[in-house]
Short mmCIF file of C-alpha atoms and ligand atoms in Angstrom, two decimals:
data_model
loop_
_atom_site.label_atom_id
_atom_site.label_comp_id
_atom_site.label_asym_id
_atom_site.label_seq_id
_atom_site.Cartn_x
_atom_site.Cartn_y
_atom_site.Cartn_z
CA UNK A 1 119.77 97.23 52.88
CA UNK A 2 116.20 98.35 53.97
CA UNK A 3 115.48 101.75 54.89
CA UNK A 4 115.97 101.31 58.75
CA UNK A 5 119.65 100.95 58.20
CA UNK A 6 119.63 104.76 56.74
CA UNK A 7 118.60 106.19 60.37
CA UNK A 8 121.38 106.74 62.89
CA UNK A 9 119.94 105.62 66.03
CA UNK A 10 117.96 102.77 66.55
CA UNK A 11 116.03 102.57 69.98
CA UNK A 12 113.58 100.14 71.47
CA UNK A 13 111.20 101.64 73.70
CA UNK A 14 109.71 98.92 76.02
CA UNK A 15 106.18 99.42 77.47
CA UNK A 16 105.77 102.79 75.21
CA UNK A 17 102.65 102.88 76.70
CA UNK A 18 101.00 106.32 75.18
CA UNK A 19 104.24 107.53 73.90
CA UNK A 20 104.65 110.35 76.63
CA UNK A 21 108.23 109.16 76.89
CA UNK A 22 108.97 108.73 72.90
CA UNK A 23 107.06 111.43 70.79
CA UNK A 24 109.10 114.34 72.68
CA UNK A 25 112.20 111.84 72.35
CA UNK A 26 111.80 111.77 68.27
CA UNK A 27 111.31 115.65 68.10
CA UNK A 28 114.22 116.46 69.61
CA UNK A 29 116.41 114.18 67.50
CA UNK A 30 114.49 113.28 64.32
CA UNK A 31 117.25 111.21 62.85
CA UNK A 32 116.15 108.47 65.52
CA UNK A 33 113.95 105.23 64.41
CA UNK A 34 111.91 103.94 67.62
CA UNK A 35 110.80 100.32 67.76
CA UNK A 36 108.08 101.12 70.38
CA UNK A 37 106.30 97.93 71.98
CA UNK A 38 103.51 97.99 74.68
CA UNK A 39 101.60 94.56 76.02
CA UNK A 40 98.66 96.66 75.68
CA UNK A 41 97.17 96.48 71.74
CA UNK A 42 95.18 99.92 73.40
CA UNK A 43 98.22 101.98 74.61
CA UNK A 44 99.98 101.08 70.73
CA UNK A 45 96.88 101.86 69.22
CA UNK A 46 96.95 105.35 70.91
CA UNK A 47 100.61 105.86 69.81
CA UNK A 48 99.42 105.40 66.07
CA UNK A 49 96.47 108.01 66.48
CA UNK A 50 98.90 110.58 67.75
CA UNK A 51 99.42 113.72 65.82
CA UNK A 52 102.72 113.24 65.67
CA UNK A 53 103.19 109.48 64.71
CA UNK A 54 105.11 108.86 61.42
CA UNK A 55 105.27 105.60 60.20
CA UNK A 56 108.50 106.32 58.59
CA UNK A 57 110.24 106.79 62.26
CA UNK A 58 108.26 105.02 64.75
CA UNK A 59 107.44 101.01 64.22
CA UNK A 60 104.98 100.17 67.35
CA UNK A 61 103.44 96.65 68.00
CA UNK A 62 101.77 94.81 70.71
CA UNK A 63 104.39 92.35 72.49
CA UNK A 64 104.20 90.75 75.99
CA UNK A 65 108.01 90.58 76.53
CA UNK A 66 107.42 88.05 79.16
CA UNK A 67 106.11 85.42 76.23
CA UNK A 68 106.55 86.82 72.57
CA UNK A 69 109.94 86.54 70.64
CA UNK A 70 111.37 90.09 70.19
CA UNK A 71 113.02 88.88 66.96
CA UNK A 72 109.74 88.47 65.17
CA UNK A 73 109.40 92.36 65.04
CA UNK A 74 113.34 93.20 65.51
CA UNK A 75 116.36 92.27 63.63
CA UNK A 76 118.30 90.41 66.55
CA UNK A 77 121.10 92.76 67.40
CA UNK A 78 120.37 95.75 65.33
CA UNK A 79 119.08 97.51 68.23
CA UNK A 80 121.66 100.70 69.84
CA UNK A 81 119.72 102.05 72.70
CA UNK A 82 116.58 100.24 74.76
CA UNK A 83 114.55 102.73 77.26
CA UNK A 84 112.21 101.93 79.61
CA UNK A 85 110.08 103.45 82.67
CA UNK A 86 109.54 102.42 85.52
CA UNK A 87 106.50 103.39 87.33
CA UNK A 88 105.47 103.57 90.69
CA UNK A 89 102.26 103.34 91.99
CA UNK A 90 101.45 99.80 94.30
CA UNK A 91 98.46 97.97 94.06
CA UNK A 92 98.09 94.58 94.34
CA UNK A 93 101.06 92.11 95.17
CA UNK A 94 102.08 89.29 92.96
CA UNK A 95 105.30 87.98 94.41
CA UNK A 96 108.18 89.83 96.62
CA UNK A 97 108.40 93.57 94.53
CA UNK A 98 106.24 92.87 91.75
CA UNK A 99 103.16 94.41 91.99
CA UNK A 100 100.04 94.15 89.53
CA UNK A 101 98.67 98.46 89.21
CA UNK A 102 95.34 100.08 88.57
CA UNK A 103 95.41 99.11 85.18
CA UNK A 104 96.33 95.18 85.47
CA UNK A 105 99.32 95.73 84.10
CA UNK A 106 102.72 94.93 86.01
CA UNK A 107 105.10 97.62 88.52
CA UNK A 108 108.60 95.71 89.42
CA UNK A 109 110.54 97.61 92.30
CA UNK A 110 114.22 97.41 92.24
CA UNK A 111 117.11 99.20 93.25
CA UNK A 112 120.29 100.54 91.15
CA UNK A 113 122.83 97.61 92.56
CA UNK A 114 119.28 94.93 90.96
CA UNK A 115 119.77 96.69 87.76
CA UNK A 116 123.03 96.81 87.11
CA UNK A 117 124.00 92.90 87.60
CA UNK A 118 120.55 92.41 86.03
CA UNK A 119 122.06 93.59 82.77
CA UNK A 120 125.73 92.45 83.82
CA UNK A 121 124.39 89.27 84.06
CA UNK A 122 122.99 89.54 80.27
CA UNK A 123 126.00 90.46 78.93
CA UNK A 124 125.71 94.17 79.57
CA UNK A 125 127.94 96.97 81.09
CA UNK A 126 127.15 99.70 82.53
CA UNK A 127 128.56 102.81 81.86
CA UNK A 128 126.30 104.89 83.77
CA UNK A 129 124.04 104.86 86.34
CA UNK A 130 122.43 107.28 89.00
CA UNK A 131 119.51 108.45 90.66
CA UNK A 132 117.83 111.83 89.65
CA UNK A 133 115.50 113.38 91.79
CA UNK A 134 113.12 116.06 90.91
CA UNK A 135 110.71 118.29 92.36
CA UNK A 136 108.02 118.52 89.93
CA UNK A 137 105.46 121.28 90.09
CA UNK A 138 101.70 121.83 89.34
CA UNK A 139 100.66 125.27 89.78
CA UNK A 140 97.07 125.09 88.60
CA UNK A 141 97.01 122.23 91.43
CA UNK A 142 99.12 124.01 93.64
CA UNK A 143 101.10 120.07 94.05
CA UNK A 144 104.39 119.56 94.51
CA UNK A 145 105.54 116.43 94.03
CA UNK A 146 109.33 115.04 94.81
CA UNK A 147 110.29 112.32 92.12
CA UNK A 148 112.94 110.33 91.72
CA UNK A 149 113.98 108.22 88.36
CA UNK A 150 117.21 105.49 88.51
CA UNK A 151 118.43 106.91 84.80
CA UNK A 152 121.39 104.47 83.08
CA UNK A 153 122.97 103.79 80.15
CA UNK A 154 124.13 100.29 79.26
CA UNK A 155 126.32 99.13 76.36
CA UNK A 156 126.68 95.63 74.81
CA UNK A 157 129.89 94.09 76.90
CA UNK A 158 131.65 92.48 73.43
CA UNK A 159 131.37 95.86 71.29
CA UNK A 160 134.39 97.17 70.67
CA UNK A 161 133.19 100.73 69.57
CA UNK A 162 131.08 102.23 71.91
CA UNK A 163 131.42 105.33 71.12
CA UNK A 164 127.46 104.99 70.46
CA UNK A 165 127.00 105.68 74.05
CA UNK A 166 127.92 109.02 73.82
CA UNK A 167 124.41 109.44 71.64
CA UNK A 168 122.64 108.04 74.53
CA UNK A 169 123.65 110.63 77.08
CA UNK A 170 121.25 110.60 80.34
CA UNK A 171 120.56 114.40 79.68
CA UNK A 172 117.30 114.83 77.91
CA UNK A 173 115.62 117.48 76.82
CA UNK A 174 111.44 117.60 76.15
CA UNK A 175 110.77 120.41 74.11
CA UNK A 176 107.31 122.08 74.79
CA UNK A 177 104.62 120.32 73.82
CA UNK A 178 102.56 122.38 70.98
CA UNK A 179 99.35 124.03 72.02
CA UNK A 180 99.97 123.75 75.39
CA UNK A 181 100.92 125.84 78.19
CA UNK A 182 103.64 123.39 79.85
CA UNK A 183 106.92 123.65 79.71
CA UNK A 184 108.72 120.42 80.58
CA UNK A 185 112.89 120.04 80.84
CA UNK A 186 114.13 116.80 82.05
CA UNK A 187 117.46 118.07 81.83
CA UNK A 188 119.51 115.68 84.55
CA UNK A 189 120.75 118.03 87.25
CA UNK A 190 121.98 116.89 90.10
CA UNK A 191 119.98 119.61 91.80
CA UNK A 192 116.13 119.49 92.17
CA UNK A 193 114.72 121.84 89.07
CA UNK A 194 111.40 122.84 89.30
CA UNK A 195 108.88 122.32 86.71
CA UNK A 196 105.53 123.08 85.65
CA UNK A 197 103.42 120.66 83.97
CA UNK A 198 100.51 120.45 81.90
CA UNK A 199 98.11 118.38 83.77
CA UNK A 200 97.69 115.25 81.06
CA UNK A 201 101.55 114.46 81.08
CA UNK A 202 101.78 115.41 84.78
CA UNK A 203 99.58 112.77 85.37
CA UNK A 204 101.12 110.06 82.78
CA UNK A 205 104.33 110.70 84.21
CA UNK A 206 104.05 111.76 87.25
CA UNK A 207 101.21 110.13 88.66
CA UNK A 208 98.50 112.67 89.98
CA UNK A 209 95.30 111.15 89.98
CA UNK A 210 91.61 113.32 90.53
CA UNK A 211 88.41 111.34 90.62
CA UNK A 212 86.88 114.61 89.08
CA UNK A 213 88.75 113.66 85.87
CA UNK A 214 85.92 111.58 83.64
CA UNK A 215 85.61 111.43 80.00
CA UNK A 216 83.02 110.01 78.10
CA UNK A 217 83.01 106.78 75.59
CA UNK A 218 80.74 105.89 73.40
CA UNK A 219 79.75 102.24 72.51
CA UNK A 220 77.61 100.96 70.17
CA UNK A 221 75.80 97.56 70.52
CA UNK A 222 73.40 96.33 67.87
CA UNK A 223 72.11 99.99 67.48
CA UNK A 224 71.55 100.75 71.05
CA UNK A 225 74.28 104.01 71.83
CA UNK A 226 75.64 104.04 75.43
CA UNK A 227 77.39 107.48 76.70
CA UNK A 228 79.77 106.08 79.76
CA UNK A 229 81.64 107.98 81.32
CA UNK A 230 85.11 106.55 82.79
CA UNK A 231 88.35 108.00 84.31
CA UNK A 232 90.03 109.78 81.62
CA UNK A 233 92.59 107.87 80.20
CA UNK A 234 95.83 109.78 81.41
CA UNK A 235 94.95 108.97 84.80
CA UNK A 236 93.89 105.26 83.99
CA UNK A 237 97.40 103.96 84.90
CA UNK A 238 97.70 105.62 88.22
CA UNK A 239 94.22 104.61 89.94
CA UNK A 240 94.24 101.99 91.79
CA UNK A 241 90.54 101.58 91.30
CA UNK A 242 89.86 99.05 87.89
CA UNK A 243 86.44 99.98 88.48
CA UNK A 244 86.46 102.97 86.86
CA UNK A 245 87.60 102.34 83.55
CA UNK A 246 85.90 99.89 80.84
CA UNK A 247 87.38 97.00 80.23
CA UNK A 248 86.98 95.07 76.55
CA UNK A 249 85.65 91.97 78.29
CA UNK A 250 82.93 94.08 79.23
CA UNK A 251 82.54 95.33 75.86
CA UNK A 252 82.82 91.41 74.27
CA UNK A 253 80.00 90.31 76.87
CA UNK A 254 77.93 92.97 76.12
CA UNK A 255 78.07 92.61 72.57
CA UNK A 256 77.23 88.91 73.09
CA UNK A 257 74.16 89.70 75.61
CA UNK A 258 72.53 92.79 73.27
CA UNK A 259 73.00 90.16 69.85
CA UNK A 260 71.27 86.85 71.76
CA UNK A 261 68.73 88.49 74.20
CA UNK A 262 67.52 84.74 75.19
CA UNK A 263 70.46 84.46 77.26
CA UNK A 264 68.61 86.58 80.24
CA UNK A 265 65.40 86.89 79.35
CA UNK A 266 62.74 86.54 81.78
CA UNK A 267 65.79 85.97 83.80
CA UNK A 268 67.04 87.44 87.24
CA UNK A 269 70.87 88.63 86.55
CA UNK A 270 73.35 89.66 88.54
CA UNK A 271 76.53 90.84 87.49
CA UNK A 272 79.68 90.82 89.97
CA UNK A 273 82.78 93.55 89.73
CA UNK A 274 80.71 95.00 87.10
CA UNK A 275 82.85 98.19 87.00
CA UNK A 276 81.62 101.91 86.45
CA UNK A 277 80.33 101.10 83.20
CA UNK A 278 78.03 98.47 83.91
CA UNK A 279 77.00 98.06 80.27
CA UNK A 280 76.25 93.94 80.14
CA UNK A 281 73.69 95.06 83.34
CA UNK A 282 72.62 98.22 81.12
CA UNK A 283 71.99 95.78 78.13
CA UNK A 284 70.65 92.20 80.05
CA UNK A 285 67.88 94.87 81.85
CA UNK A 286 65.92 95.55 78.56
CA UNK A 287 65.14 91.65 78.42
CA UNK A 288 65.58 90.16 81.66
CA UNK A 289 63.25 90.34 84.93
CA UNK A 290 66.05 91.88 87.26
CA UNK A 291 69.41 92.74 87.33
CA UNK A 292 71.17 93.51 89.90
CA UNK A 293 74.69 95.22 89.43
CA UNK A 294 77.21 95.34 92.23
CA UNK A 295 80.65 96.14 92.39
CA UNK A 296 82.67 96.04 95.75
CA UNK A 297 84.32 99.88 95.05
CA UNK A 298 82.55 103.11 96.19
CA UNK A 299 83.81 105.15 93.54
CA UNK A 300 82.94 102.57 90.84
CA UNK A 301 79.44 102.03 92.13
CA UNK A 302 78.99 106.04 92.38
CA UNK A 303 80.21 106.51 88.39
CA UNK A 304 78.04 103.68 87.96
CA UNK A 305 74.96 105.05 89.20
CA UNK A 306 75.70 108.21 87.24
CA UNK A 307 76.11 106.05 84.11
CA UNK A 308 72.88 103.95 84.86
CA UNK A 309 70.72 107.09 85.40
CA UNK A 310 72.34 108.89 81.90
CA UNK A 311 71.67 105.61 79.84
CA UNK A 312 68.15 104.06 80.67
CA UNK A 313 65.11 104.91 81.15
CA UNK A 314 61.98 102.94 82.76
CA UNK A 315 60.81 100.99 82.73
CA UNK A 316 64.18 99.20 82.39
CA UNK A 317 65.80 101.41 84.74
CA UNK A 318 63.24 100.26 87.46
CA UNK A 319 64.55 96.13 86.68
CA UNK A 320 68.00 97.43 87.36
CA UNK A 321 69.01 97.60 90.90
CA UNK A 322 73.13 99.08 92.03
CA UNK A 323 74.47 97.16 95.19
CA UNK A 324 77.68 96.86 96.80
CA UNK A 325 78.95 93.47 96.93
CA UNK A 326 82.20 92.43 98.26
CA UNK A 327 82.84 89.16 97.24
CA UNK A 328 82.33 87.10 100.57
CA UNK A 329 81.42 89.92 102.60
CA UNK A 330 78.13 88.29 104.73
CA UNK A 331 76.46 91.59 105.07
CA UNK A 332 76.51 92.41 101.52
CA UNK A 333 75.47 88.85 100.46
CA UNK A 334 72.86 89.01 102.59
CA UNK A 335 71.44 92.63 101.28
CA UNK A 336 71.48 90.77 97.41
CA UNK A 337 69.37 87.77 99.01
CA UNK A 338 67.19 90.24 100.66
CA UNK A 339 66.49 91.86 96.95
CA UNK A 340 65.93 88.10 95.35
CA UNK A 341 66.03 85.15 97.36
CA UNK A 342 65.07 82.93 94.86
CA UNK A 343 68.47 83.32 93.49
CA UNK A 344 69.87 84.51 90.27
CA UNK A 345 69.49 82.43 87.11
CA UNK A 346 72.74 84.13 85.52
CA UNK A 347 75.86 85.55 86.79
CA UNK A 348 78.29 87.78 84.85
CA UNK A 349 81.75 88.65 85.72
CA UNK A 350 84.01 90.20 82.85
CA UNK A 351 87.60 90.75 83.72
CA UNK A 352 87.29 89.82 87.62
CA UNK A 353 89.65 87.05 87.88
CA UNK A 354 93.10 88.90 87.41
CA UNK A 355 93.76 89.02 91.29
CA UNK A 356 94.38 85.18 92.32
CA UNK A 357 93.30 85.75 96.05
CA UNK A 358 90.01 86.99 94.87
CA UNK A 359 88.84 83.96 93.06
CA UNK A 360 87.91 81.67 95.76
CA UNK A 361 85.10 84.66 97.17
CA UNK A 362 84.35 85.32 94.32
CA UNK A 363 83.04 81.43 93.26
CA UNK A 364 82.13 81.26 96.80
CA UNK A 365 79.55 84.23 96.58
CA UNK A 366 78.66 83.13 92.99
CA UNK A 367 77.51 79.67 94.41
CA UNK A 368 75.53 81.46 97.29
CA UNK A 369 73.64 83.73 95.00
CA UNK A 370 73.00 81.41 92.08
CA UNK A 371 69.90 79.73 91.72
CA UNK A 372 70.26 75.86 92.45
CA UNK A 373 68.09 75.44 89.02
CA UNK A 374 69.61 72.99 86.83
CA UNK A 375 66.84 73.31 84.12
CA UNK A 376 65.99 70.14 81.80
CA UNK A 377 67.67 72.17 78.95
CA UNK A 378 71.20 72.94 79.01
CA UNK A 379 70.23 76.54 77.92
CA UNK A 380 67.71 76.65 80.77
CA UNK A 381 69.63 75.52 83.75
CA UNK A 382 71.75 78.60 86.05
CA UNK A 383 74.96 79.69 84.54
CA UNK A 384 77.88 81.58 86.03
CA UNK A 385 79.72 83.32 82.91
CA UNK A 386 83.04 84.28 83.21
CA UNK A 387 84.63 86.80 80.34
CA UNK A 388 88.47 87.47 80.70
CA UNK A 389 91.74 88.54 79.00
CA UNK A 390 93.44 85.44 79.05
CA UNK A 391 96.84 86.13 79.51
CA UNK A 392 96.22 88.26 82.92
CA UNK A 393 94.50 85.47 84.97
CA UNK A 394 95.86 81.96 86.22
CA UNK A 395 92.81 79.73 84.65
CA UNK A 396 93.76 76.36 87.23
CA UNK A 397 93.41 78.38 89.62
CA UNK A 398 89.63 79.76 88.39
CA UNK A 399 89.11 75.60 87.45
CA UNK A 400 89.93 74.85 90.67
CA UNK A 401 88.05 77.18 92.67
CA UNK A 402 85.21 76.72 90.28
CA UNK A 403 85.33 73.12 91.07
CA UNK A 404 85.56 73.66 94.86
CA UNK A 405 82.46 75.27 95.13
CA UNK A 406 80.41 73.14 92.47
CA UNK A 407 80.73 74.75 89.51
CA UNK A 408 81.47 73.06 86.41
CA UNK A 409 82.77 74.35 83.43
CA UNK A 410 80.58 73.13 80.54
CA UNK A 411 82.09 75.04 77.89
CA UNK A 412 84.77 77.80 76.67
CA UNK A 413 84.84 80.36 73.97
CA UNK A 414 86.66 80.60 71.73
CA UNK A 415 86.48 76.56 71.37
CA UNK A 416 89.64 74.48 71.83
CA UNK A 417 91.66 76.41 73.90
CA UNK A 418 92.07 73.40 76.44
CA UNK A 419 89.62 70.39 76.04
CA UNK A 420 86.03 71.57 75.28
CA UNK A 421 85.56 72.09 71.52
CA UNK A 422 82.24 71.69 71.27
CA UNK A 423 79.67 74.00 69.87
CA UNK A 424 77.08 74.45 72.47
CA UNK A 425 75.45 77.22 74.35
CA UNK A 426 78.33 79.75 74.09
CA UNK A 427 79.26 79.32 70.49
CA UNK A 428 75.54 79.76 69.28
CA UNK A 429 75.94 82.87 70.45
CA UNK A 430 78.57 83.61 68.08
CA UNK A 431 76.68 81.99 65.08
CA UNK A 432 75.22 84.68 62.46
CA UNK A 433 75.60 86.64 65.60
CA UNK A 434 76.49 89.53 63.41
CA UNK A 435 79.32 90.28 66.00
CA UNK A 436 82.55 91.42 64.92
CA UNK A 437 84.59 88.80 66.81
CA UNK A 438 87.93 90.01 65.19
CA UNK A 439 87.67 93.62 66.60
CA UNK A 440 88.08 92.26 70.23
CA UNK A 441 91.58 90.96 70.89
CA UNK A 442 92.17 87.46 70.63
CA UNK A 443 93.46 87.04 74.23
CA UNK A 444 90.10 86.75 75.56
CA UNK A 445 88.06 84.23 76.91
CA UNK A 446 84.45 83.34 77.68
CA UNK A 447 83.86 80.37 80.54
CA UNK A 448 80.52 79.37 81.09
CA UNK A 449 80.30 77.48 84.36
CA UNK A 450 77.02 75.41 85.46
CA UNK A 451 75.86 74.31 89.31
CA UNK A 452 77.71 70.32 89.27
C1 SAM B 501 89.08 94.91 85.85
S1 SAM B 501 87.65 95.62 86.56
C2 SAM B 501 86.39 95.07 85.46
C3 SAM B 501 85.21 95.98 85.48
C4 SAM B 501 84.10 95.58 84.52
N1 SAM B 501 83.58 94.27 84.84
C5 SAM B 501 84.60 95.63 83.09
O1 SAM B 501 84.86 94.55 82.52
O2 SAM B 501 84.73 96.73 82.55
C6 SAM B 501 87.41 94.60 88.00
C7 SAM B 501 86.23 95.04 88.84
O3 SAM B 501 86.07 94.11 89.89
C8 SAM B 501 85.89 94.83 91.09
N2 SAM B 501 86.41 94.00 92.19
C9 SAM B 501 87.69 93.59 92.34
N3 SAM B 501 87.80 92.84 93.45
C10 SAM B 501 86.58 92.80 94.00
C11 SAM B 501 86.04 92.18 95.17
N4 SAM B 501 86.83 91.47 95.98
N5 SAM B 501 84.74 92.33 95.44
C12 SAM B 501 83.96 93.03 94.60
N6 SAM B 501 84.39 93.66 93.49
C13 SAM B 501 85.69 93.54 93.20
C14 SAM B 501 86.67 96.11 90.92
O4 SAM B 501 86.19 97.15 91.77
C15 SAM B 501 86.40 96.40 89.46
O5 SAM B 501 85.26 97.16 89.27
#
């Protein structure tokens, strides 16, 4: 019998995200163990850093419940309690309720009568389930913000003991966190409680957002240090903006561009949705002719500029132009032409095909602004390169746009994901590249596109 079997609880904590929910779950009852699973490898690799993270108790891992086998990491039925949040802030629509947030990751709306057959239907029943509403204060913000949670407890419908339920009682308590001010009590009450919070776990939780909230990440690429500055990462998940955080496709592409310099240089750039970080525009300026960096979202292009200004100098600053571009938007595409109406040799987009409805502009503004060069060498000719997380974007539908505007995709990294395995122009830029391909997650995906 391993050691799990010695703890007396057993929870899974879907979408753990930071822990927020789980590290003030495992100090108030320490006999717990807490599978704790999060699609994003980022949010479980915060849980691990945490100060209070103990191997011995807590067992997180990446998983994307919607296509990875729960058993690989869990003992099927060993399992007493599951938690999970749900979280409310609407972004962009997928189908009826389902919403894809700030972040790119998914918000599903439901009500308490959706739930419950949900988990009847699965062979669950319910022994409890209500709404709790709180009033939740900040008093350094002077907010007050009315919340409400649907808080249930399910039991397995063929266990003939459940007197395990009784250990997953809808009262919580969060004990203060340590070396802060707040003090936090999610007691369930069926009258509204007031409650001060500190600002971090107000904001994880209860979803205040400031655009004055920045931090600043370092990234290293091929011994050139860039200082970005981003939204801090507590109020990541509630911005709507995905401008103004810094996504790893960015970080992949810019990798790529500051290792094989040839790919831009002499070259006019431009890079679409670049975000607030802007770092494959920061990088392709020291060797190309221009680059011009656009996004379509005020706030992203104003951190950008700040970022831009704080991390070159001239005269590679002066190649590097900010514009807003909306994809399709005439006015804007017509300001970029007025820059360089020769058009651009290359065009980068990392992580700017997640929202289906914005493909189509976005390969329709691609094929205005790309230079109709098609170059004698393949190397030489104009290139549209697309960088993405693959599971977060529906690639027929990029193919297909792709192909209704001209483009043609003449090669994929990494190689033999679907057809292409050749080694051309994208994997010599992997070869003795020196780049670390393993510390990028293996869910993402280069596409380099070329005028048909
Ligand atoms: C997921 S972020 C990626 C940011 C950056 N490229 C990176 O990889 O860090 C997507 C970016 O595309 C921009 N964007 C989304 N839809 C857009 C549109 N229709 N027109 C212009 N920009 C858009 C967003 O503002 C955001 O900056």
């Amino acid at each position: 019998m391993g050691p799990l079997f010695l703890w007396k609880r057993i929870i899974l904590e879907v979408g753990c995200g930071a822990g927020n929910t789980m590290f003030p779950l495992v100090a108030t009852y320490p006999d717990v163990f807490v599978h704790a699973c999060d699609f994003s490898p980022r949010a479980v690799d915060l849980v691990k850093m945490h100060k209070d993270f103990k191997e011995t108790q807590i067992s997180p891992f990446v998983c994307d419940l919607t296509v990875d086998d729960l058993n690989l990491q869990i003992p099927p039925s060993s399992v007493d309690i599951v938690t999970m949040e749900r979280l409310t802030c609407k972004d962009q629509m997928i189908s009826e309720n389902f919403y894809v947030r700030g972040d790119g990751t998914r918000a599903f709306y439901f009500s308490n009568e959706f739930l419950a057959s949900l988990f009847k239907d699965n062979g669950f029943n319910v022994k409890e389930i209500g709404l709790c509403c709180k009033q939740v204060e900040n008093r350094s913000r002077e907010l007050v913000m009315n919340r409400r949670w649907i808080q249930a407890v399910f039991c397995p419908s063929d266990a003939e003991d459940l007197s395990s339920s009784n250990h997953a009682s809808t009262e919580v308590d969060l004990p203060s966190q340590e070396n802060t001010e707040s003090s936090i009590s999610l007691k369930a009450s069926k009258e509204p409680v007031e409650v001060d919070m500190s600002e971090g776990v107000a904001a994880d939780m209860f979803g205040i957002s400031s655009s004055v909230e920045n931090e600043i990440i370092q990234v290293s690429l091929n011994e050139e240090n860039l200082s970005i500055r981003v939204l801090s990462r507590e109020y990541q998940h509630t911005c709507k903006s995905t401008g103004l955080m810094l996504w790893e496709s960015a970080q992949l592409m810019a990798s790529v561009l500051a290792r094989n310099p040839n790919i831009v240089s002499g070259k006019k750039v431009l890079e679409l949705g670049c975000g607030c970080g802007g770092i494959c525009s920061m990088v392709a300026a020291r060797s190309a002719d221009l680059v011009v960096a656009t996004d379509g979202d005020k706030k992203t292009l104003d951190l950008l500029m700040q970022n831009v200004a704080s991390n070159i100098a001239p005269p590679f600053l002066d190649k590097l132009i900010v514009k807003s571009l909306e994809w399709g938007d005439r006015g804007h595409i017509e300001a970029i032409k007025e820059v360089n109406d020769k058009g651009f040799n290359i065009i980068i987009g990392t992580d700017v095909t997640y929202i289906p409805e914005a493909i189509l502009p976005l390969f329709a503004t691609a094929r205005e602004l790309i230079s109709p060069n098609r170059g004698d060498e393949e190397d030489q000719a104009s290139a549209l390169i697309l960088c993405h997380v693959f599971r977060r974007v529906d690639e027929p539908s990029i193919l297909s746009a792709a192909s209704r505007y001209g483009f043609r995709l003449v090669e994929r990294w990494p190689a033999g994901i679907s057809g292409n395995s050749s080694q051309g122009v994208v994997g010599s830029w992997f070869a003795d590249s020196g780049i670390d391909k393993h510390s990028f997650s293996r869910a993402l995906s280069i596409m380099y596109f070329q005028i048909e």
